[in-house]
Coordinates of C-alpha atoms and ligand atoms in Angstrom, one line a residue:
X778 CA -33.7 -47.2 -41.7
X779 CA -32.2 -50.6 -41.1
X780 CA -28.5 -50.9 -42.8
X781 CA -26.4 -54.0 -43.0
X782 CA -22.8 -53.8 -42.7
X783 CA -20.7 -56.8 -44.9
X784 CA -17.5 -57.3 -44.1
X785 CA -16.1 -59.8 -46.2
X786 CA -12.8 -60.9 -45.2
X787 CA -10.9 -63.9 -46.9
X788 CA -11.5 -66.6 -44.5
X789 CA -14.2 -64.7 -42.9
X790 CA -18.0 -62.7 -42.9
X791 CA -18.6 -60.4 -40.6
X792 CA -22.0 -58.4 -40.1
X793 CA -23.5 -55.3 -38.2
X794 CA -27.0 -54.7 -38.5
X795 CA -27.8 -50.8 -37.7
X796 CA -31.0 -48.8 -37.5
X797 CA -30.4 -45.7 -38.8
X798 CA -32.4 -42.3 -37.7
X799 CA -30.6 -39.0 -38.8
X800 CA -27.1 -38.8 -36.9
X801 CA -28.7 -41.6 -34.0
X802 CA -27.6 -45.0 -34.2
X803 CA -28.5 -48.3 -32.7
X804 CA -26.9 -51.2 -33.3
X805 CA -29.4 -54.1 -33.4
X806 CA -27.5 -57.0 -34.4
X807 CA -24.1 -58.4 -35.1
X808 CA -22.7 -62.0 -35.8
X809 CA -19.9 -64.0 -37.8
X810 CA -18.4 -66.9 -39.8
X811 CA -14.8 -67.5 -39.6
X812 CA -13.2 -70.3 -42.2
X813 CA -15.6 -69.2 -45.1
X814 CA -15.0 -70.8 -48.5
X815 CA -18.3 -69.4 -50.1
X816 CA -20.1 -66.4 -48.7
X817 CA -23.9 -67.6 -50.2
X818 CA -24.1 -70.3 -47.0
X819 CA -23.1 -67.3 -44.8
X820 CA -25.4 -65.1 -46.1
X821 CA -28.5 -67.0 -46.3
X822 CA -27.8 -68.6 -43.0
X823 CA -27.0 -64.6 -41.5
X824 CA -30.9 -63.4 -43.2
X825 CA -32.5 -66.9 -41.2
X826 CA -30.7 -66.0 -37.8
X827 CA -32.0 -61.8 -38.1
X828 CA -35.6 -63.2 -38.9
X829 CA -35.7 -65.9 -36.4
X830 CA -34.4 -63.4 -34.0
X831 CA -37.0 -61.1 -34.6
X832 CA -34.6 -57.8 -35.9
X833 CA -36.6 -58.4 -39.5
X834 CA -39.4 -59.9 -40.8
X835 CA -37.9 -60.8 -44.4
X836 CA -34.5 -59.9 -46.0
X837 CA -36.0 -57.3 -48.4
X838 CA -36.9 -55.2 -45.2
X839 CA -33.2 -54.1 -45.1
X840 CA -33.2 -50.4 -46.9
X841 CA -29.6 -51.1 -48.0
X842 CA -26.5 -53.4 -47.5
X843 CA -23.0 -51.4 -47.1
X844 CA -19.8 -52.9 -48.1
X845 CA -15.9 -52.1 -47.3
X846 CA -14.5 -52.2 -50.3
X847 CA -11.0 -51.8 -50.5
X848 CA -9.0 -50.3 -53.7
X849 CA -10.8 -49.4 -57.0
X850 CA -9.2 -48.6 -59.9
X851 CA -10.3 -45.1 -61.0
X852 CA -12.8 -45.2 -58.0
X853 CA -12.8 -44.5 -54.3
X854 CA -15.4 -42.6 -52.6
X855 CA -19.0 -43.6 -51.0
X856 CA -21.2 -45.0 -54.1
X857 CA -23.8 -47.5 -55.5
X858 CA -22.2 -51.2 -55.2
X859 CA -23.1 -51.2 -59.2
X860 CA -21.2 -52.5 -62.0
X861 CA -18.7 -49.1 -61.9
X862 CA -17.9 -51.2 -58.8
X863 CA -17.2 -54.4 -59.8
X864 CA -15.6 -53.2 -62.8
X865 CA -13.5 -51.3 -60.7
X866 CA -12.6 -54.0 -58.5
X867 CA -11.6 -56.3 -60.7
X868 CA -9.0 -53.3 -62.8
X869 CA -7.5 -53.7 -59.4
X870 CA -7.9 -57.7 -58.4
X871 CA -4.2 -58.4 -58.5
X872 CA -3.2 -55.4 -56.5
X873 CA -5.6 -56.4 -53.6
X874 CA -5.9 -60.4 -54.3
X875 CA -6.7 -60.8 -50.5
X876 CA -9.7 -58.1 -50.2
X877 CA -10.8 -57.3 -54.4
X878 CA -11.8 -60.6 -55.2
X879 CA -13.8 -61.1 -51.6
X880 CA -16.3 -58.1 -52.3
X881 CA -16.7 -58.7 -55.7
X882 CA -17.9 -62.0 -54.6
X883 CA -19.9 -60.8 -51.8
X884 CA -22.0 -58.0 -53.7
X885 CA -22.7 -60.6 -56.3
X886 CA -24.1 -62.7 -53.5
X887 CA -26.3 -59.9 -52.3
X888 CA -27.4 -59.0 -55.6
X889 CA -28.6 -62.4 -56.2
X890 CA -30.4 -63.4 -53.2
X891 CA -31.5 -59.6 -52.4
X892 CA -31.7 -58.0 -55.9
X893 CA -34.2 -54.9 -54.9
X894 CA -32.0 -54.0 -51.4
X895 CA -30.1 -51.4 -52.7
X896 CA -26.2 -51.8 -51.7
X897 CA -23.6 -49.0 -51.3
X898 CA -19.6 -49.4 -51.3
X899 CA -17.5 -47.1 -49.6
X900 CA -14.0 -47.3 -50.6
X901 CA -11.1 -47.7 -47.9
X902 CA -9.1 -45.5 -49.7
X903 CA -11.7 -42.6 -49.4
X904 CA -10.6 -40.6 -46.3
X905 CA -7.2 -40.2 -48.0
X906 CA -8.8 -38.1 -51.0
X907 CA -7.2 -34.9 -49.4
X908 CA -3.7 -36.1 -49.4
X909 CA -1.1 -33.9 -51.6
X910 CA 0.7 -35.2 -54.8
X911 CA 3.8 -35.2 -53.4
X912 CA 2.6 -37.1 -50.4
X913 CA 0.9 -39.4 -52.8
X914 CA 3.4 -39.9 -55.4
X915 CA 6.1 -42.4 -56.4
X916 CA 8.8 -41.2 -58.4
X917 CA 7.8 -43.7 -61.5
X918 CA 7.7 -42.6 -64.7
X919 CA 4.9 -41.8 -66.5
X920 CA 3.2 -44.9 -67.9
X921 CA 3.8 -46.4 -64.6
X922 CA 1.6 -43.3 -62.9
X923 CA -0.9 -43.7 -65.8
X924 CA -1.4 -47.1 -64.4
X925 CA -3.0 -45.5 -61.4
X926 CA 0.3 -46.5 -59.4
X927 CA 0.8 -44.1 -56.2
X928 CA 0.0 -44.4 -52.9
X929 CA -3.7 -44.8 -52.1
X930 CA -3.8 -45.4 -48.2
X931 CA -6.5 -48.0 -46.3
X932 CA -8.9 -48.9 -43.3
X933 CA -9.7 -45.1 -44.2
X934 CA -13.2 -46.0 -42.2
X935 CA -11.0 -46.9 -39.0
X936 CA -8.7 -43.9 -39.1
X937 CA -11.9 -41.8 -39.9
X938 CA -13.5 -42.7 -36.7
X939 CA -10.4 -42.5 -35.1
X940 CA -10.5 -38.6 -36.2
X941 CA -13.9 -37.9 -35.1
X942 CA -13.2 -39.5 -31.6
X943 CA -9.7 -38.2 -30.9
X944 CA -11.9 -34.8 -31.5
X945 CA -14.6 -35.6 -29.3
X946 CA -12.0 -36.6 -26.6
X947 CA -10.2 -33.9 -26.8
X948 CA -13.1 -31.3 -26.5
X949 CA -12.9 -30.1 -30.2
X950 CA -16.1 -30.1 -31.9
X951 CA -15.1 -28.0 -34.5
X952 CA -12.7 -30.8 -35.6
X953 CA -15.2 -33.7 -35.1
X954 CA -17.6 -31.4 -37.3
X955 CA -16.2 -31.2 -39.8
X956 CA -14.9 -35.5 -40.1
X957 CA -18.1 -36.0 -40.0
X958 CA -19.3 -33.7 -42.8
X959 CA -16.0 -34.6 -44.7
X960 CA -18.1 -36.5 -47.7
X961 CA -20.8 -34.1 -47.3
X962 CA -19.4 -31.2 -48.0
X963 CA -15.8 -31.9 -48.4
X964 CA -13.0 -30.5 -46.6
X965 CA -13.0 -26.7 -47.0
X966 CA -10.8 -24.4 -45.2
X967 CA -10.3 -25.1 -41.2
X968 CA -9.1 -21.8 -39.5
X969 CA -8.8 -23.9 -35.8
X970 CA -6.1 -24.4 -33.7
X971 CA -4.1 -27.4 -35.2
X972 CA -4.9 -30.8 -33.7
X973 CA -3.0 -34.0 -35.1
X974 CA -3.2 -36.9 -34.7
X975 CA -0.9 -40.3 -34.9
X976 CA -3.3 -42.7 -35.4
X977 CA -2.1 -45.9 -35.3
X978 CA -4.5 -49.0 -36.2
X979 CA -3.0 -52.6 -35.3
X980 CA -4.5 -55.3 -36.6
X981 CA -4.7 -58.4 -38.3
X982 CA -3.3 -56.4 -41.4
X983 CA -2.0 -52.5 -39.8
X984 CA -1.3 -49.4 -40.8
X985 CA -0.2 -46.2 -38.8
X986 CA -1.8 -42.4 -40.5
X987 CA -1.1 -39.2 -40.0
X988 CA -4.5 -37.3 -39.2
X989 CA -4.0 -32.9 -39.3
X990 CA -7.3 -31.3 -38.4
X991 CA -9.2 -34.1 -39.2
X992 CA -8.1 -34.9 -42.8
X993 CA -5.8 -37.7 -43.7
X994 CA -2.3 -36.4 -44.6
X995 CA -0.9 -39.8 -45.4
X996 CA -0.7 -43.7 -44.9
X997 CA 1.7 -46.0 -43.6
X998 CA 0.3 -48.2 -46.5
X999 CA 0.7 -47.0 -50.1
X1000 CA -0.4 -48.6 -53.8
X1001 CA -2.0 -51.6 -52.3
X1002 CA -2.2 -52.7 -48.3
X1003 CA 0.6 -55.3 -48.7
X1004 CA 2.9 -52.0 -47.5
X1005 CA 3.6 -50.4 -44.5
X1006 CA 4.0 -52.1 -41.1
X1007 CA 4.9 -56.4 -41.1
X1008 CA 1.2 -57.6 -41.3
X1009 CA 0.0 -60.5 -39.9
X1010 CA 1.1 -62.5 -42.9
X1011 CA 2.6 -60.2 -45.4
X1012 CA 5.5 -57.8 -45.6
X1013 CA 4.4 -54.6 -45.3
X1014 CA 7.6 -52.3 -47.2
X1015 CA 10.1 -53.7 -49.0
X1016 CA 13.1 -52.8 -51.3
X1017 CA 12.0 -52.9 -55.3
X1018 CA 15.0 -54.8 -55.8
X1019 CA 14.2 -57.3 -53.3
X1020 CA 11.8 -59.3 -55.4
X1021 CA 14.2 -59.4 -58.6
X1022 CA 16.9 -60.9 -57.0
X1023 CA 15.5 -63.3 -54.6
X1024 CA 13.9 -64.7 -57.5
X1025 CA 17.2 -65.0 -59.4
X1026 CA 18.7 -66.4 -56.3
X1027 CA 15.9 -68.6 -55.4
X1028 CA 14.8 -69.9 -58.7
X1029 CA 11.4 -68.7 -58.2
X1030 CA 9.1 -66.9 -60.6
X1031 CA 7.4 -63.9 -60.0
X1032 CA 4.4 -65.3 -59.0
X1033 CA 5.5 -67.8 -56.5
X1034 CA 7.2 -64.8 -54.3
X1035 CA 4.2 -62.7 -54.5
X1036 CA 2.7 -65.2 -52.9
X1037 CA 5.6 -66.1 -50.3
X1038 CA 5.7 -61.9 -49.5
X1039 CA 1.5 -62.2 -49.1
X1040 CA 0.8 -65.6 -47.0
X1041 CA 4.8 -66.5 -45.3
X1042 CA 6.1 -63.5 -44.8
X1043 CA 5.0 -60.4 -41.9
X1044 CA 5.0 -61.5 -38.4
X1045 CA 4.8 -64.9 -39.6
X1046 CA 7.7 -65.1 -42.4
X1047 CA 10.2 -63.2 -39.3
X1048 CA 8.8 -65.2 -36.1
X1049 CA 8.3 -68.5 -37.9
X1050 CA 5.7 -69.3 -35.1
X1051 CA 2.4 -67.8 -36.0
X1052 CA 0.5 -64.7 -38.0
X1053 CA -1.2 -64.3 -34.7
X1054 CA -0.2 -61.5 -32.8
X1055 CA -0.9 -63.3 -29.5
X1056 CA 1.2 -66.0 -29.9
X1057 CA 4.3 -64.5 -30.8
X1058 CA 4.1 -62.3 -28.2
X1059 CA 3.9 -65.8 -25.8
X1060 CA 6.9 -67.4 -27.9
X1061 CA 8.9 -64.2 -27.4
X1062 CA 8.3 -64.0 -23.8
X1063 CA 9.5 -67.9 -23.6
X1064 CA 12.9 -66.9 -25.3
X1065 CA 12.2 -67.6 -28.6
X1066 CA 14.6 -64.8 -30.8
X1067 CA 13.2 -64.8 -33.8
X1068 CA 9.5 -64.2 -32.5
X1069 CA 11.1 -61.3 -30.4
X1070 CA 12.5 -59.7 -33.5
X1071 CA 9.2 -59.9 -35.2
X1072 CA 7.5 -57.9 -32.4
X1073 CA 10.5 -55.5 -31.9
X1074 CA 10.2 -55.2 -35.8
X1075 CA 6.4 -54.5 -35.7
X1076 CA 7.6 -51.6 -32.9
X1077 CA 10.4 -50.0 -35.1
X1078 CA 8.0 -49.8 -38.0
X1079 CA 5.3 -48.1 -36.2
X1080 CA 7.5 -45.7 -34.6
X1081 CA 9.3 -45.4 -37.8
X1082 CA 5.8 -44.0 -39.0
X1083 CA 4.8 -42.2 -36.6
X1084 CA 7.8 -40.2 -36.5
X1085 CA 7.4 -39.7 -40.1
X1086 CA 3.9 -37.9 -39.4
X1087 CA 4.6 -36.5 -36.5
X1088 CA 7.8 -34.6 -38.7
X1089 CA 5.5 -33.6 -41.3
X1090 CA 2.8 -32.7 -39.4
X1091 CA 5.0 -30.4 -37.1
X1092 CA 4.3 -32.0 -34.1
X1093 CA 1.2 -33.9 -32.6
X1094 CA -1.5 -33.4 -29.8
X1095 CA -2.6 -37.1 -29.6
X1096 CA -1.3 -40.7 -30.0
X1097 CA -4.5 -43.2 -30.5
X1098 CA -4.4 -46.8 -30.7
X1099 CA -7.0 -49.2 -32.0
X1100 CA -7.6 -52.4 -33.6
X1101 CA -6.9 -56.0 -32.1
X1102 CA -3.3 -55.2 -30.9
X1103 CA -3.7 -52.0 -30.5
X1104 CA -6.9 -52.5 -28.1
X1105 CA -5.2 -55.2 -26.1
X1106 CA -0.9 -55.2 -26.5
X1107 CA 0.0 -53.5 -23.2
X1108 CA 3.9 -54.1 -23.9
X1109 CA 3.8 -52.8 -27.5
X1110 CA 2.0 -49.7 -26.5
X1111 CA 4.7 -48.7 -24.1
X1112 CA 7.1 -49.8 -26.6
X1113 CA 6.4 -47.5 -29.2
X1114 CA 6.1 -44.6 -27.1
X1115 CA 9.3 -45.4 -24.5
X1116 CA 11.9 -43.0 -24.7
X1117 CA 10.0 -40.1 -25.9
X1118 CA 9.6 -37.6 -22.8
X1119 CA 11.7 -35.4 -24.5
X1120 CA 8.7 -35.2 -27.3
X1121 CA 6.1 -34.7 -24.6
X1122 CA 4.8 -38.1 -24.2
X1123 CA 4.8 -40.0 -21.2
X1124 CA 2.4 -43.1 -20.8
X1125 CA 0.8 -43.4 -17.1
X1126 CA 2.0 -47.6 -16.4
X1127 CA -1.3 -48.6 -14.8
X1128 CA -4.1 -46.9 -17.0
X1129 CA -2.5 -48.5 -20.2
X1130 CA -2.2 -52.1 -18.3
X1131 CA -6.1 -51.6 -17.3
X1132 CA -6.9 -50.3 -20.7
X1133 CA -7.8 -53.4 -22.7
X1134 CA -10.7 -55.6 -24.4
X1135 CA -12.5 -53.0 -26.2
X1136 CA -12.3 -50.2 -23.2
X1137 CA -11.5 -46.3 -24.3
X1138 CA -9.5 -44.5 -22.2
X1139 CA -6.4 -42.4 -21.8
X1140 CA -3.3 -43.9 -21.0
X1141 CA -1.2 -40.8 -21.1
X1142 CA 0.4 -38.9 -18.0
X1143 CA -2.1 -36.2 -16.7
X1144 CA 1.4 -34.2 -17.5
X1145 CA 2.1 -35.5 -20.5
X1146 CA 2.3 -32.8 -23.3
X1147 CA 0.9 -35.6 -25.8
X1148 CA -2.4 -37.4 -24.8
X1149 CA -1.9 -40.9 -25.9
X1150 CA -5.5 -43.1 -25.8
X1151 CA -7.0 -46.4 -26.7
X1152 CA -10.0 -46.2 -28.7
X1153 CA -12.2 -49.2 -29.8
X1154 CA -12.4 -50.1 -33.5
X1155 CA -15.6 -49.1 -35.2
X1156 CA -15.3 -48.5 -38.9
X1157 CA -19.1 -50.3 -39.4
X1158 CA -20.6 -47.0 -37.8
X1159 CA -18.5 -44.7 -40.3
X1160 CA -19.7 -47.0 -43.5
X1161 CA -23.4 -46.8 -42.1
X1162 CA -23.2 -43.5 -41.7
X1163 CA -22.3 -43.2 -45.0
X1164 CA -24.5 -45.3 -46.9
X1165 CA -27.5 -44.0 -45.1
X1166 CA -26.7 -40.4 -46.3
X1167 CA -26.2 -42.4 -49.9
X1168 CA -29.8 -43.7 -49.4
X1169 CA -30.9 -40.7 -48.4
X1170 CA -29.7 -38.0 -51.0
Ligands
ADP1498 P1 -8.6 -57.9 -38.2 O1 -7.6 -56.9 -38.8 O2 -8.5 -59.3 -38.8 O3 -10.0 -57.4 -38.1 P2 -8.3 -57.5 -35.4 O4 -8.4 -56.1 -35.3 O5 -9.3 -58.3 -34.7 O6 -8.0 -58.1 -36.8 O7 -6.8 -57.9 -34.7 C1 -6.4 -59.2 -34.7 C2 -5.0 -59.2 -34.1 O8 -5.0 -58.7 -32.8 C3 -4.4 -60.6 -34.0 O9 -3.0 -60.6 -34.5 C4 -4.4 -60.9 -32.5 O10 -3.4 -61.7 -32.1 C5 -4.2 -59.5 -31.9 N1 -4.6 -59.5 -30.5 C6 -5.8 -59.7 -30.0 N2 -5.7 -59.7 -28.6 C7 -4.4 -59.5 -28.3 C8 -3.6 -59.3 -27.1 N3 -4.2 -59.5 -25.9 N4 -2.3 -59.1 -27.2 C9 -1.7 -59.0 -28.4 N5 -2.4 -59.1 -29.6 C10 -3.7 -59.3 -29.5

């Protein structure tokens, strides 16, 4: 069954193309646009390059098209890219402005130019449909809550295949059983020895969850993804009262500072050098403060999380990194985890220096009580997996 994975970022299109066969995989293609204004170009141009290639002899030979969509209101799950979807996108458009908009867009698109390919959306906030009220509420009253305001959690599909792999790695089927049966047959009881995890994905936009025998507990991010850790460009958390006042202060309306705390603000807004990752690090290793205190900030938060989990969770058998930074920071790896031998982690120096571009591996001490490993992004293999059961039921 060949399966297309979208991912439709703000500036960008991203695809995976996957045969699907039962639990095997292959990948057979994959490709990009970066600076996209208008995803039809991408998309048409995307179907000539998979003929011409030779992976498909016409776009209607794709058996479905799955999308990472990010927040619905009243929705979450793995389901039909219908009009519940859109509609459900669009309840939510000013919560997510940077991701809602995008795969409404996008499954439009498809739905235009490949109207009988069916297309299936599973929702980023999906893996966190386990999580407990009181994990998941804000103390708001009630016509706030009626709103649908609590905390929702993201890049579910990331942390997902973090869950499965941290349980593969660690020799515990039972546990990567049942992750991968989670939207099956739901979560159950699990009478195995515990195994949690800090799971910690660094990214372009990042967010740090708390994983207990393979079901998400909760989310560095909460009502929308603008909270958490400093993103790339936005703020991450931030004070209630913040927004109020700097507007009073600044003479700025509401708007205008949503949009300074979503494109000037994060690692950006604190560094004033760059939303990239890389290049602050290079401007704080040249001396520049202010770039220094956005990494060191980006550190305390994700600590600040983890510790948060790892409190809840009553300790923690594995630390996992992933996503751009996460794959490839060296420094910010040992960062977060310095100082904490008296937890039982301690990272081994050279396997987390030679652990980088997309390499998986353990960078722990063989003595260290906590394994602590670097696992390669791959949320387009969770979302296949998914919408090939969808297309399958
Ligand atoms: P997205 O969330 O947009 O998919 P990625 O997971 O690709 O993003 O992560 C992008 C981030 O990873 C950028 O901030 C980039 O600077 C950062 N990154 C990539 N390589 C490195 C590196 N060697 N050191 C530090 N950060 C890196």
């Amino acid at each position: 069954m060949k399966i297309l994975i979208a991912n439709l970022g703000s500036t960008s299109f991203k695809y995976r193309l996957y045969d699907m066969d039962g639990a095997a995989s292959s990948m057979l293609a994959q490709g990009g646009f970066e600076r996209v204004s208008e995803y039809t170009p991408c998309i048409e141009k995307m179907l000539e390059d998979l003929i011409s290639e030779g992976h498909l002899a016409s776009g209607s030979e794709l058996d479905a098209v799955g999308f990472k969509t990010v927040l619905g209101k009243d929705l979450s799950g793995c389901v039909d890219a219908d009009d519940r979807v859109l509609a459900a996108l669009e309840g939510f458009k000013e919560v997510a402005p940077a991701h809602n908009p995008a795969y409404a867009e996008g499954i439009r698109c498809f739905e235009r130019l490949l109207p009988d390919v069916r297309r299936v959306a599973l929702f980023e906030t999906a893996f966190y449909q386990w999580m407990e009220p009181a994990a998941y509420s804000y103390a708001i009253p009630q016509a706030w809550r009626d709103l649908g305001i609590r905390r929702y959690g993201f890049h579910g599909a990331s942390h997902k295949f973090i869950a499965e792999r941290t349980a593969e790695l660690l020799g515990r089927e039972d546990v990567a059983q049942r992750v991968r049966q989670l939207y099956v047959s739901g979560a159950g009881s699990f009478e195995g020895a515990p195994l949690r995890v800090l799971s910690c994905h660094l990214g372009g936009s990042s967010s740090v969850t708390g994983i207990r025998d393979g079901l998400a507990i909760g989310s560095s991010m909460g009502f929308s993804p603008q909270s958490g850790l400093p993103q790339n460009n936005r703020v991450g958390d931030l004070d209630s009262m913040a927004i109020p006042y700097a507007c009073k202060m600044l003479g700025i309306t509401v708007e205008e500072a949503e949009r300074q705390l979503n494109k000037e603000s994060g690692l950006l807004g604190l560094s004033g050098v760059s939303n990239d990752a890389r290049d602050v690090r290079e401007a704080a290793a040249s001396g520049n403060a202010d770039a220094k205190l956005a990494t060191d900030a980006l550190v305390d938060s994700i600590r600040h999380w983890a510790g948060s989990f790892f409190f809840k969770m009553g300790g923690a058998e594995v630390i996992s990194f992933t996503a751009g930074i996460g794959e490839n920071d060296v420094e910010l790896r040992a960062a977060v985890c310095a100082g904490l031998e008296g937890l039982g982690v301690k990272i081994d120096p050279e396997a987390n220096a030679s652990t980088i571009r997309g390499k998986e591996g353990v960078i722990s001490a063989s003595d260290s009580k906590i394994k602590v490993v670097v696992i390669p992004a791959n949320e387009e293999l969770v979302i296949a997996r998914e919408v090939y059961r969808q297309v399958s039921k």
